[in-house]
Amino acid sequence: DKNGDGEVCFEEFQRITMLFPSMKVARILDTATDDFVFGYYGIPKSESSHKSQTSPLNVFLSGGVAGFVSRTLTAPADRIKMMMQSGGKGTRIGQVIKEVYAEGGLAAFWRGNGANVIKIMPESAAKFYCYEYLKQQIIADPADVKIHERLLSGSLAGMMAQTV
C-alpha cells in the first residue's frame, strides 16, 4: 500500500504481481515433490494419489448419512414450522418455541424426527446414487464439467429418487 490508506490500487497490484515468478501452475506442480499447499488450500500433485472411494455402496451410504444429518439438524425448525401451521397457541416464533419447550423440554424439538429420518434416508441415498450414475452418463468431459450437465444430472436424480 503505497500511500498508507489501506487499499491497493491497480497499479500497486500490477507492480507487486510483476515480482511473482513467470512459471505456469502446471510447471510448479510438476516440480513439486508433495502437494502444493497455499494457505488453507491444497492442490494434490497427482489425482491417482488422492482418489476418493466412489463405489456405489459408498455413494449410497453417504446419501443416507447426509439425509439423516440434514433432517436431524433442521428438526427444531421443522417442528416450529409445523406447530405454527397447525394453529397452536402461539402465532409468533417466540411463543411457539416456549410452547414446544413446555411440552417436553429440549427433546420436544426433535419429536417426530425418527419418522422423518426413516423417510429421508432412502430418498437421499437414492438421490446421491442416481446423481453420481447420471453424471457418468451425461458429462462429456470429466475435466471440464458444464453447468447444464450438472443441472441435468441433479434434476434427473431428484426425479428418479422421488419415483423410486
PDB file of C-alpha atoms in Angstrom:
ATOM      1  CA  ASP A   1       0.000   0.000   0.000  1.00  0.00           C
ATOM      2  CA  LYS A   2       1.920   2.970  -1.320  1.00  0.00           C
ATOM      3  CA  ASN A   3       0.009   5.854   0.260  1.00  0.00           C
ATOM      4  CA  GLY A   4      -0.962   4.082   3.514  1.00  0.00           C
ATOM      5  CA  ASP A   5      -4.744   4.256   3.030  1.00  0.00           C
ATOM      6  CA  GLY A   6      -5.251   0.508   3.472  1.00  0.00           C
ATOM      7  CA  GLU A   7      -6.174  -0.087  -0.169  1.00  0.00           C
ATOM      8  CA  VAL A   8      -4.153  -1.387  -3.086  1.00  0.00           C
ATOM      9  CA  CYS A   9      -4.834   0.306  -6.412  1.00  0.00           C
ATOM     10  CA  PHE A  10      -4.439  -1.480  -9.740  1.00  0.00           C
ATOM     11  CA  GLU A  11      -1.001  -0.029 -10.412  1.00  0.00           C
ATOM     12  CA  GLU A  12       0.259  -1.199  -6.998  1.00  0.00           C
ATOM     13  CA  PHE A  13      -1.232  -4.631  -7.558  1.00  0.00           C
ATOM     14  CA  GLN A  14       0.341  -4.833 -11.012  1.00  0.00           C
ATOM     15  CA  ARG A  15       3.749  -3.777  -9.653  1.00  0.00           C
ATOM     16  CA  ILE A  16       3.568  -6.429  -6.902  1.00  0.00           C
ATOM     17  CA  THR A  17       2.494  -9.213  -9.273  1.00  0.00           C
ATOM     18  CA  MET A  18       5.421  -8.429 -11.561  1.00  0.00           C
ATOM     19  CA  LEU A  19       7.594  -9.848  -8.776  1.00  0.00           C
ATOM     20  CA  PHE A  20       5.894 -13.236  -8.999  1.00  0.00           C
ATOM     21  CA  PRO A  21       7.729 -15.940 -10.945  1.00  0.00           C
ATOM     22  CA  SER A  22       6.594 -16.414 -14.518  1.00  0.00           C
ATOM     23  CA  MET A  23       6.115 -20.161 -14.100  1.00  0.00           C
ATOM     24  CA  LYS A  24       2.841 -21.739 -15.041  1.00  0.00           C
ATOM     25  CA  VAL A  25       0.923 -23.529 -12.285  1.00  0.00           C
ATOM     26  CA  ALA A  26       1.318 -26.888 -14.016  1.00  0.00           C
ATOM     27  CA  ARG A  27       5.105 -26.482 -14.076  1.00  0.00           C
ATOM     28  CA  ILE A  28       5.174 -25.577 -10.379  1.00  0.00           C
ATOM     29  CA  LEU A  29       3.132 -28.661  -9.570  1.00  0.00           C
ATOM     30  CA  ASP A  30       5.311 -30.874 -11.762  1.00  0.00           C
ATOM     31  CA  THR A  31       8.479 -29.764  -9.987  1.00  0.00           C
ATOM     32  CA  ALA A  32       6.978 -30.066  -6.509  1.00  0.00           C
ATOM     33  CA  THR A  33       7.594 -33.299  -4.623  1.00  0.00           C
ATOM     34  CA  ASP A  34       4.487 -33.098  -2.414  1.00  0.00           C
ATOM     35  CA  ASP A  35       1.079 -31.499  -2.672  1.00  0.00           C
ATOM     36  CA  PHE A  36       1.194 -27.775  -3.454  1.00  0.00           C
ATOM     37  CA  VAL A  37      -0.271 -26.028  -0.411  1.00  0.00           C
ATOM     38  CA  PHE A  38      -1.050 -22.358  -0.038  1.00  0.00           C
ATOM     39  CA  GLY A  39      -2.979 -21.118   2.973  1.00  0.00           C
ATOM     40  CA  TYR A  40      -5.868 -23.455   3.719  1.00  0.00           C
ATOM     41  CA  TYR A  41      -5.981 -24.835   0.211  1.00  0.00           C
ATOM     42  CA  GLY A  42      -4.006 -27.625  -1.362  1.00  0.00           C
ATOM     43  CA  ILE A  43      -3.633 -28.998  -4.849  1.00  0.00           C
ATOM     44  CA  PRO A  44      -2.692 -32.671  -4.985  1.00  0.00           C
ATOM     45  CA  LYS A  45       0.368 -33.475  -7.079  1.00  0.00           C
ATOM     46  CA  SER A  46      -1.414 -36.308  -8.823  1.00  0.00           C
ATOM     47  CA  GLU A  47      -5.020 -37.354  -8.913  1.00  0.00           C
ATOM     48  CA  SER A  48      -4.169 -41.019  -8.501  1.00  0.00           C
ATOM     49  CA  SER A  49      -2.721 -40.462  -5.029  1.00  0.00           C
ATOM     50  CA  HIS A  50      -5.923 -38.792  -3.824  1.00  0.00           C
ATOM     51  CA  LYS A  51      -8.678 -40.818  -5.472  1.00  0.00           C
ATOM     52  CA  SER A  52     -11.838 -40.852  -3.424  1.00  0.00           C
ATOM     53  CA  GLN A  53     -13.780 -44.006  -2.718  1.00  0.00           C
ATOM     54  CA  THR A  54     -16.755 -43.686  -5.029  1.00  0.00           C
ATOM     55  CA  SER A  55     -18.066 -47.216  -5.006  1.00  0.00           C
ATOM     56  CA  PRO A  56     -21.844 -47.442  -5.418  1.00  0.00           C
ATOM     57  CA  LEU A  57     -22.239 -48.626  -1.827  1.00  0.00           C
ATOM     58  CA  ASN A  58     -20.118 -45.735  -0.551  1.00  0.00           C
ATOM     59  CA  VAL A  59     -22.179 -43.190  -2.506  1.00  0.00           C
ATOM     60  CA  PHE A  60     -25.445 -44.783  -1.370  1.00  0.00           C
ATOM     61  CA  LEU A  61     -24.396 -44.793   2.307  1.00  0.00           C
ATOM     62  CA  SER A  62     -23.098 -41.227   2.048  1.00  0.00           C
ATOM     63  CA  GLY A  63     -26.502 -40.128   0.783  1.00  0.00           C
ATOM     64  CA  GLY A  64     -28.277 -41.887   3.628  1.00  0.00           C
ATOM     65  CA  VAL A  65     -25.998 -40.328   6.236  1.00  0.00           C
ATOM     66  CA  ALA A  66     -26.386 -36.900   4.625  1.00  0.00           C
ATOM     67  CA  GLY A  67     -30.167 -37.243   4.781  1.00  0.00           C
ATOM     68  CA  PHE A  68     -30.030 -38.315   8.426  1.00  0.00           C
ATOM     69  CA  VAL A  69     -27.765 -35.410   9.408  1.00  0.00           C
ATOM     70  CA  SER A  70     -29.708 -32.794   7.464  1.00  0.00           C
ATOM     71  CA  ARG A  71     -33.090 -33.854   8.902  1.00  0.00           C
ATOM     72  CA  THR A  72     -31.757 -34.094  12.430  1.00  0.00           C
ATOM     73  CA  LEU A  73     -30.107 -30.674  12.292  1.00  0.00           C
ATOM     74  CA  THR A  74     -33.176 -28.988  10.839  1.00  0.00           C
ATOM     75  CA  ALA A  75     -35.702 -30.849  13.023  1.00  0.00           C
ATOM     76  CA  PRO A  76     -36.209 -27.993  15.534  1.00  0.00           C
ATOM     77  CA  ALA A  77     -37.020 -25.512  12.751  1.00  0.00           C
ATOM     78  CA  ASP A  78     -39.323 -28.058  11.119  1.00  0.00           C
ATOM     79  CA  ARG A  79     -41.117 -28.698  14.423  1.00  0.00           C
ATOM     80  CA  ILE A  80     -41.662 -24.969  14.964  1.00  0.00           C
ATOM     81  CA  LYS A  81     -42.937 -24.608  11.387  1.00  0.00           C
ATOM     82  CA  MET A  82     -45.382 -27.479  11.849  1.00  0.00           C
ATOM     83  CA  MET A  83     -46.668 -26.030  15.130  1.00  0.00           C
ATOM     84  CA  MET A  84     -47.236 -22.640  13.512  1.00  0.00           C
ATOM     85  CA  GLN A  85     -49.022 -24.219  10.550  1.00  0.00           C
ATOM     86  CA  SER A  86     -51.253 -26.361  12.749  1.00  0.00           C
ATOM     87  CA  GLY A  87     -52.531 -23.311  14.602  1.00  0.00           C
ATOM     88  CA  GLY A  88     -51.027 -23.881  18.020  1.00  0.00           C
ATOM     89  CA  LYS A  89     -51.422 -21.414  20.869  1.00  0.00           C
ATOM     90  CA  GLY A  90     -48.703 -19.087  19.639  1.00  0.00           C
ATOM     91  CA  THR A  91     -48.649 -17.097  16.468  1.00  0.00           C
ATOM     92  CA  ARG A  92     -45.130 -15.741  16.921  1.00  0.00           C
ATOM     93  CA  ILE A  93     -41.982 -17.817  16.781  1.00  0.00           C
ATOM     94  CA  GLY A  94     -41.022 -16.945  20.348  1.00  0.00           C
ATOM     95  CA  GLN A  95     -44.406 -18.122  21.645  1.00  0.00           C
ATOM     96  CA  VAL A  96     -44.193 -21.367  19.669  1.00  0.00           C
ATOM     97  CA  ILE A  97     -40.662 -22.069  20.954  1.00  0.00           C
ATOM     98  CA  LYS A  98     -41.893 -21.618  24.536  1.00  0.00           C
ATOM     99  CA  GLU A  99     -44.884 -23.855  23.847  1.00  0.00           C
ATOM    100  CA  VAL A 100     -42.756 -26.653  22.379  1.00  0.00           C
ATOM    101  CA  TYR A 101     -40.241 -26.418  25.222  1.00  0.00           C
ATOM    102  CA  ALA A 102     -43.056 -26.532  27.788  1.00  0.00           C
ATOM    103  CA  GLU A 103     -44.389 -29.742  26.160  1.00  0.00           C
ATOM    104  CA  GLY A 104     -41.267 -31.779  26.764  1.00  0.00           C
ATOM    105  CA  GLY A 105     -38.126 -29.739  27.190  1.00  0.00           C
ATOM    106  CA  LEU A 106     -35.364 -29.685  24.635  1.00  0.00           C
ATOM    107  CA  ALA A 107     -36.190 -33.174  23.333  1.00  0.00           C
ATOM    108  CA  ALA A 108     -39.619 -31.930  22.193  1.00  0.00           C
ATOM    109  CA  PHE A 109     -37.955 -30.065  19.314  1.00  0.00           C
ATOM    110  CA  TRP A 110     -36.971 -33.439  17.829  1.00  0.00           C
ATOM    111  CA  ARG A 111     -40.371 -35.128  18.311  1.00  0.00           C
ATOM    112  CA  GLY A 112     -41.279 -36.954  15.116  1.00  0.00           C
ATOM    113  CA  ASN A 113     -37.720 -36.811  13.796  1.00  0.00           C
ATOM    114  CA  GLY A 114     -37.442 -40.603  13.684  1.00  0.00           C
ATOM    115  CA  ALA A 115     -40.207 -40.852  11.098  1.00  0.00           C
ATOM    116  CA  ASN A 116     -38.655 -38.023   9.080  1.00  0.00           C
ATOM    117  CA  VAL A 117     -35.270 -39.753   9.117  1.00  0.00           C
ATOM    118  CA  ILE A 118     -36.759 -43.111   8.083  1.00  0.00           C
ATOM    119  CA  LYS A 119     -38.424 -41.342   5.158  1.00  0.00           C
ATOM    120  CA  ILE A 120     -35.475 -39.209   4.043  1.00  0.00           C
ATOM    121  CA  MET A 121     -32.573 -41.661   4.357  1.00  0.00           C
ATOM    122  CA  PRO A 122     -33.518 -43.931   1.429  1.00  0.00           C
ATOM    123  CA  GLU A 123     -34.596 -40.929  -0.639  1.00  0.00           C
ATOM    124  CA  SER A 124     -31.280 -39.120  -0.101  1.00  0.00           C
ATOM    125  CA  ALA A 125     -29.320 -42.310  -0.698  1.00  0.00           C
ATOM    126  CA  ALA A 126     -31.135 -42.887  -3.991  1.00  0.00           C
ATOM    127  CA  LYS A 127     -30.658 -39.248  -4.976  1.00  0.00           C
ATOM    128  CA  PHE A 128     -26.898 -39.383  -4.327  1.00  0.00           C
ATOM    129  CA  TYR A 129     -26.527 -42.657  -6.206  1.00  0.00           C
ATOM    130  CA  CYS A 130     -28.628 -41.524  -9.177  1.00  0.00           C
ATOM    131  CA  TYR A 131     -26.716 -38.235  -9.389  1.00  0.00           C
ATOM    132  CA  GLU A 132     -23.338 -39.998  -9.482  1.00  0.00           C
ATOM    133  CA  TYR A 133     -24.590 -42.529 -12.032  1.00  0.00           C
ATOM    134  CA  LEU A 134     -26.187 -39.889 -14.257  1.00  0.00           C
ATOM    135  CA  LYS A 135     -23.098 -37.683 -14.095  1.00  0.00           C
ATOM    136  CA  GLN A 136     -21.070 -40.520 -15.588  1.00  0.00           C
ATOM    137  CA  GLN A 137     -23.656 -40.956 -18.357  1.00  0.00           C
ATOM    138  CA  ILE A 138     -24.278 -37.277 -19.181  1.00  0.00           C
ATOM    139  CA  ILE A 139     -20.965 -35.467 -18.713  1.00  0.00           C
ATOM    140  CA  ALA A 140     -18.936 -35.478 -21.914  1.00  0.00           C
ATOM    141  CA  ASP A 141     -15.581 -34.311 -20.469  1.00  0.00           C
ATOM    142  CA  PRO A 142     -14.997 -35.017 -16.745  1.00  0.00           C
ATOM    143  CA  ALA A 143     -12.151 -32.489 -16.714  1.00  0.00           C
ATOM    144  CA  ASP A 144     -14.498 -29.731 -17.915  1.00  0.00           C
ATOM    145  CA  VAL A 145     -17.972 -30.240 -16.416  1.00  0.00           C
ATOM    146  CA  LYS A 146     -20.524 -27.778 -17.776  1.00  0.00           C
ATOM    147  CA  ILE A 147     -23.218 -26.218 -15.575  1.00  0.00           C
ATOM    148  CA  HIS A 148     -26.032 -27.590 -17.741  1.00  0.00           C
ATOM    149  CA  GLU A 149     -24.621 -31.115 -17.350  1.00  0.00           C
ATOM    150  CA  ARG A 150     -24.681 -30.805 -13.551  1.00  0.00           C
ATOM    151  CA  LEU A 151     -28.151 -29.272 -13.636  1.00  0.00           C
ATOM    152  CA  LEU A 152     -29.493 -32.051 -15.838  1.00  0.00           C
ATOM    153  CA  SER A 153     -27.843 -34.748 -13.698  1.00  0.00           C
ATOM    154  CA  GLY A 154     -29.218 -33.257 -10.474  1.00  0.00           C
ATOM    155  CA  SER A 155     -32.695 -32.706 -11.878  1.00  0.00           C
ATOM    156  CA  LEU A 156     -32.990 -36.217 -13.212  1.00  0.00           C
ATOM    157  CA  ALA A 157     -31.574 -37.672  -9.986  1.00  0.00           C
ATOM    158  CA  GLY A 158     -34.198 -35.812  -7.949  1.00  0.00           C
ATOM    159  CA  MET A 159     -36.982 -37.058 -10.232  1.00  0.00           C
ATOM    160  CA  MET A 160     -35.713 -40.635 -10.089  1.00  0.00           C
ATOM    161  CA  ALA A 161     -35.356 -40.572  -6.290  1.00  0.00           C
ATOM    162  CA  GLN A 162     -38.928 -39.361  -5.905  1.00  0.00           C
ATOM    163  CA  THR A 163     -40.318 -42.100  -8.134  1.00  0.00           C
ATOM    164  CA  VAL A 164     -38.337 -44.945  -6.544  1.00  0.00           C
TER     165      VAL A 164
END
